[in-house]
Short mmCIF file of C-alpha atoms in Angstrom, two decimals:
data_model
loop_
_atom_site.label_atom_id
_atom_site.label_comp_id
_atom_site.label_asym_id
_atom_site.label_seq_id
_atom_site.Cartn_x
_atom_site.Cartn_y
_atom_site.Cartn_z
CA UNK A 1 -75.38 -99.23 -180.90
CA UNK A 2 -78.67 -97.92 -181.60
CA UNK A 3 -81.82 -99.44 -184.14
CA UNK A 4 -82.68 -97.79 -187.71
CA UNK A 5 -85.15 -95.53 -186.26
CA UNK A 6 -83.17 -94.22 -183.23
CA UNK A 7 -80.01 -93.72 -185.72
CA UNK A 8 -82.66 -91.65 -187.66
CA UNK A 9 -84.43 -89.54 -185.46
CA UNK A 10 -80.61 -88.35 -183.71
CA UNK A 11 -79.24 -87.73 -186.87
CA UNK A 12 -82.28 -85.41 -187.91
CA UNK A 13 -82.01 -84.21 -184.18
CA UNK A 14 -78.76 -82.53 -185.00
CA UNK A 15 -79.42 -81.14 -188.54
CA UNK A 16 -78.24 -83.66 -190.57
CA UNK A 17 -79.79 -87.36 -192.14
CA UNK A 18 -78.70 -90.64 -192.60
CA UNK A 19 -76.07 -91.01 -194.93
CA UNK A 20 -77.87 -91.78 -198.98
CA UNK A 21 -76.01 -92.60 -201.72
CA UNK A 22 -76.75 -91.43 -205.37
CA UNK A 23 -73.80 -93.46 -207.68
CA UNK A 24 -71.04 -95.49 -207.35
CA UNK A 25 -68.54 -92.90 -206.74
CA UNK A 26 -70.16 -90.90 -203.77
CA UNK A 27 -70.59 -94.80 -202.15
CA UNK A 28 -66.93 -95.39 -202.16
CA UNK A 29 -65.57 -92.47 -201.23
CA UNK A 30 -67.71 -92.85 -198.15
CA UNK A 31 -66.72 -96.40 -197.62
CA UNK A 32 -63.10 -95.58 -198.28
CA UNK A 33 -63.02 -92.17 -195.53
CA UNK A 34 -65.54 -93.35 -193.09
CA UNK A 35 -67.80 -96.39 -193.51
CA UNK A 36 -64.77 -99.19 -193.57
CA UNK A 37 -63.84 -98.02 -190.24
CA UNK A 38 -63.67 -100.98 -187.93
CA UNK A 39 -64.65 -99.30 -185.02
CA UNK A 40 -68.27 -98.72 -187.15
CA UNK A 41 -68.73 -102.48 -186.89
CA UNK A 42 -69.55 -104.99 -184.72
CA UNK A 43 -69.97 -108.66 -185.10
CA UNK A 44 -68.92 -112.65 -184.47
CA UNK A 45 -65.64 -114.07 -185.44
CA UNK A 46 -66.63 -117.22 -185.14
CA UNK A 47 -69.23 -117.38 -187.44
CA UNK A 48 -68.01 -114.49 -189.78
CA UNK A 49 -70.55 -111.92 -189.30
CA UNK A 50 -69.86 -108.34 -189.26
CA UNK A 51 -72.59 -105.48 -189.24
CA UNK A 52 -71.79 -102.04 -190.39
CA UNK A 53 -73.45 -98.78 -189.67
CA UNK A 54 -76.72 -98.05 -190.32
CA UNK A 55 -77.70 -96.19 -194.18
CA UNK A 56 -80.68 -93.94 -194.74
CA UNK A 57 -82.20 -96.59 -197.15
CA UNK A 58 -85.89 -98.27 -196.21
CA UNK A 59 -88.56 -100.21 -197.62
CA UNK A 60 -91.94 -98.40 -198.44
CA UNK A 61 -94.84 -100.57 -199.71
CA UNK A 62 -92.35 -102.47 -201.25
CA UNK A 63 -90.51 -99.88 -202.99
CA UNK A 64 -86.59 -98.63 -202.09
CA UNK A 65 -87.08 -95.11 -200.25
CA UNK A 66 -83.73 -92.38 -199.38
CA UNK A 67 -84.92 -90.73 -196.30
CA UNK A 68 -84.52 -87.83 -198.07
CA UNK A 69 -86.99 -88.81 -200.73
CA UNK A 70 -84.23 -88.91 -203.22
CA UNK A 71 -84.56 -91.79 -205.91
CA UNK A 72 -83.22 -95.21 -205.43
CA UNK A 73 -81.36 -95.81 -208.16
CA UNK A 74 -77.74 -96.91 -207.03
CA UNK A 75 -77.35 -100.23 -204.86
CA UNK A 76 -74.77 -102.09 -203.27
CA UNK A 77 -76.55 -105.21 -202.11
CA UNK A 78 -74.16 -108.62 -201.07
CA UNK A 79 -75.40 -111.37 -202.82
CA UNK A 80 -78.75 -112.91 -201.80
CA UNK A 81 -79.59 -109.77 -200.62
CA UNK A 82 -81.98 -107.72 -200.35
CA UNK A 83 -84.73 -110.61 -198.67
CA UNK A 84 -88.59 -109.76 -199.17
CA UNK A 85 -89.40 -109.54 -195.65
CA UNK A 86 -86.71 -106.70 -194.34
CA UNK A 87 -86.77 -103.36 -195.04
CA UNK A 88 -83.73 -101.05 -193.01
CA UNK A 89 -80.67 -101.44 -194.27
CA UNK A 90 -76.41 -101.35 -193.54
CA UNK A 91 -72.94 -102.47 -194.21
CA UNK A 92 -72.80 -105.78 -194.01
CA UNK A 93 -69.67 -108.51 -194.28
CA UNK A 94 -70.02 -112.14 -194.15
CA UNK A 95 -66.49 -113.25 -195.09
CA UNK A 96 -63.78 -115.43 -193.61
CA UNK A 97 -62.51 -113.92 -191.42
CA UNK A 98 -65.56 -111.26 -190.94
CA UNK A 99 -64.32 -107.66 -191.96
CA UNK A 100 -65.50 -104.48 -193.19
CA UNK A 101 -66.78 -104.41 -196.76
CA UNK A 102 -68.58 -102.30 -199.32
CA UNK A 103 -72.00 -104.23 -199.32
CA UNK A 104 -75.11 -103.63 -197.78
CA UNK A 105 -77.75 -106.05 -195.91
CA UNK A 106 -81.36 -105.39 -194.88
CA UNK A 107 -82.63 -105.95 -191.79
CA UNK A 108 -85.92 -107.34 -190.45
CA UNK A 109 -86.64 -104.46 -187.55
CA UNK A 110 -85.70 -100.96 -187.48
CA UNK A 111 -87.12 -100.64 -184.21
CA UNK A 112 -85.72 -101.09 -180.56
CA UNK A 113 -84.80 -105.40 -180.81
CA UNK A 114 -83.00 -107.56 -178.61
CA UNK A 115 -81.06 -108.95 -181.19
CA UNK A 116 -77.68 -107.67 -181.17
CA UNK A 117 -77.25 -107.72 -184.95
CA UNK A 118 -80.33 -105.19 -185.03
CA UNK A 119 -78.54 -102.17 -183.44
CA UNK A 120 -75.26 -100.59 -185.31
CA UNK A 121 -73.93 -97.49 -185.55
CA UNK A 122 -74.55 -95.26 -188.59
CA UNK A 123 -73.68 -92.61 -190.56
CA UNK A 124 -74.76 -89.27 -190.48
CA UNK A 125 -74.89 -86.91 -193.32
CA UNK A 126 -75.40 -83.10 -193.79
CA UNK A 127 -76.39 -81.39 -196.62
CA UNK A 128 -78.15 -77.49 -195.59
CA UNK A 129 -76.60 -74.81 -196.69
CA UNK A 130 -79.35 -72.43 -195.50
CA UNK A 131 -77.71 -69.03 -196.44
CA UNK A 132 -77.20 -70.14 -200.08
CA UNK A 133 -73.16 -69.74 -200.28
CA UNK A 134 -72.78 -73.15 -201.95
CA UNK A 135 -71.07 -74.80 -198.76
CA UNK A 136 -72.31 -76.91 -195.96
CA UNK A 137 -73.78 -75.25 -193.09
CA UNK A 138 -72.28 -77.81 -190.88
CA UNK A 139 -68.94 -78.09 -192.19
CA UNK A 140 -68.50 -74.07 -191.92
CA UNK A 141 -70.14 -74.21 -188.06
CA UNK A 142 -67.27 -77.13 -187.07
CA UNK A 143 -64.75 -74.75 -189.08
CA UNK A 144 -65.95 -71.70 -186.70
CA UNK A 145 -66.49 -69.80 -190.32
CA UNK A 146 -70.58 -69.48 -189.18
CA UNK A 147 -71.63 -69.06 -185.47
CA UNK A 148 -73.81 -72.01 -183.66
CA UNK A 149 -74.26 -70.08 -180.20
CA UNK A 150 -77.00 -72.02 -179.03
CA UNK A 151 -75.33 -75.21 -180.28
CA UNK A 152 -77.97 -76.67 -182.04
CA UNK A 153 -76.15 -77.34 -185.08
CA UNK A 154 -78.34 -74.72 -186.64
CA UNK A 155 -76.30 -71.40 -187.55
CA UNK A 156 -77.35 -68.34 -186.02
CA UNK A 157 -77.27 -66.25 -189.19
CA UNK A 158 -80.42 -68.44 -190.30
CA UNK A 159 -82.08 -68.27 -187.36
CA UNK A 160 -81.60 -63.95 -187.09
CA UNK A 161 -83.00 -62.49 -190.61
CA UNK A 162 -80.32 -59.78 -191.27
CA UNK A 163 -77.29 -61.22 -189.92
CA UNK A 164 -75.75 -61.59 -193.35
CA UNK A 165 -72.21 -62.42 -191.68
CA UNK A 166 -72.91 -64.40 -189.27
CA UNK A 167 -71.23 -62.64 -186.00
CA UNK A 168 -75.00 -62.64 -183.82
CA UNK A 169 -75.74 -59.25 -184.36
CA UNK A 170 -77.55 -57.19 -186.88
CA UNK A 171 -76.05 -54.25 -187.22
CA UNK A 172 -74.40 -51.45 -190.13
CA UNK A 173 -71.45 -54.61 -191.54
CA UNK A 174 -75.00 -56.56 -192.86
CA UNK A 175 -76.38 -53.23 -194.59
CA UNK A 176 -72.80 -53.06 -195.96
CA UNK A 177 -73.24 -56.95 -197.08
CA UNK A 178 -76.78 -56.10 -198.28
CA UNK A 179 -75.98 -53.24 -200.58
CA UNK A 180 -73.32 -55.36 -202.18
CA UNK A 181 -75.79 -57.52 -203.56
CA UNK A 182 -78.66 -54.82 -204.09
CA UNK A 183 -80.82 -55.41 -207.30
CA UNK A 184 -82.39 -58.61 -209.25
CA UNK A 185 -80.38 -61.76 -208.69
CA UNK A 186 -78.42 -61.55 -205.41
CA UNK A 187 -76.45 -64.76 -206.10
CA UNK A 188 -73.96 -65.93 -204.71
CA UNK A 189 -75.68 -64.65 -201.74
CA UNK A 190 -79.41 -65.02 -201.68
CA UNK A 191 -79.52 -64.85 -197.99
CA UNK A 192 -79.11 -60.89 -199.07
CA UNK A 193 -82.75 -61.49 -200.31
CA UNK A 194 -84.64 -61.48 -197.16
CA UNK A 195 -87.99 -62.01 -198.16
CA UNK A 196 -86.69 -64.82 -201.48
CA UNK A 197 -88.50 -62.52 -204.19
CA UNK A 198 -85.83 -62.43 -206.46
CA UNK A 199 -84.66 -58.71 -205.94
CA UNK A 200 -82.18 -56.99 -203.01
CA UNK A 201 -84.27 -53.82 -202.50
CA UNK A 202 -86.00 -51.53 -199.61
CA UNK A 203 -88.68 -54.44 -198.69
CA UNK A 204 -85.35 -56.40 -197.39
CA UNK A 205 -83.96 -53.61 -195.99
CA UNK A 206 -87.04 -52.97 -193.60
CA UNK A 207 -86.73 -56.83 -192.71
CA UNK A 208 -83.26 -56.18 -191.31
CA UNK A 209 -84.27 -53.11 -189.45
CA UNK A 210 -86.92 -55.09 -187.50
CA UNK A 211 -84.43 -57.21 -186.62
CA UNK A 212 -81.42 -54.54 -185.15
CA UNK A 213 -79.77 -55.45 -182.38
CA UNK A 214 -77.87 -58.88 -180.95
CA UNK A 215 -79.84 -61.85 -182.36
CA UNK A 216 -82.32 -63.59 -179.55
#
């Protein structure tokens, strides 16, 4: 169980964010796969309290804030909530008996607390898709479709300019890959387009040269 800030900073230490929600939809179907999980929550029978995990959602002089600057425009507050003076907030159940549910609280400290109901767990989102082929850099590194060699959730083929497929090595395959996207308006592949001017041509070319050999 960890505070708002510490549930931030290691899901932005492996690539991702805390989990934001944009409409109703997107909310449930997390809620439904992941977020109504009872192992997510922790809480007192006895006096019906349950706390969820921890959402990417804060208070900014005095205005709703996505940590991923995105606007706040969907919420799922239970009722009374949110309260003026709190500002991090998570799933939150007080029922009879306490139990998951799709409603969010806001809590006083997103720092290190004592309190018990100021540490959760939380939800971790990931959205790069750094070489542009429409899918989620992190899904395709757990599928083993992208390599993570240094296992830094990171692929390798955006940290190696010229590895267009992703095996760790630039080499004659990522001219191949190159040429098949050479000319104005590489998509779906703009990684092709080394230097992101719009055109597949000899200036991303040299950029792959300089690069030739296993990636470092």
């Amino acid at each position: 169980l960890v505070s708002w800030y510490e549930a931030r900073d290691q899901c932005e230490a492996v690539g991702g964010h805390l989990a934001t929600f944009t409409s109703a939809e997107e909310h449930s179907f997390v809620y439904e796969r992941l977020a109504s999980n009872p192992m997510l929550w922790h809480g007192q029978k006895c006096n019906c309290i349950a706390v969820g995990p921890w959402i990417g959602l804060r208070r900014i002089d005095g205005e709703w804030t996505w940590v991923t600057d995105e606007p706040a425009a969907f919420f799922s507050w239970h009722p009374g909530e949110p309260w003026e003076d709190t500002h991090y907030v998570r799933f939150f159940s007080y029922a009879t008996p306490a139990e998951p549910a799709p409603l969010w609280d806001n809590s006083t400290s997103g720092v290190d607390a004592d309190d018990e109901f100021d540490r959760t767990s939380y939800l971790v989102e990931w959205s790069a898709d750094c070489n542009g082929d429409g899918i989620v850099d992190y899904g395709q590194i757990l599928d083993g479709t992208l390599v993570d060699a240094d296992g830094d959730n990171v692929p390798d083929i955006c940290q190696c300019t010229g590895d267009l497929n992703g095996n760790g090595v630039v080499e004659g395959a990522d001219i191949s890959v190159m040429l098949g996207f050479w000319g104005e308006n590489p998509a779906p592949y703009p990684a092709a387009d080394i230097n992101a001017d719009g055109i597949v041509n000899g200036a991303d070319l040299a950029e792959m040269l300089g690069n030739w050999g296993p990636c470092k």
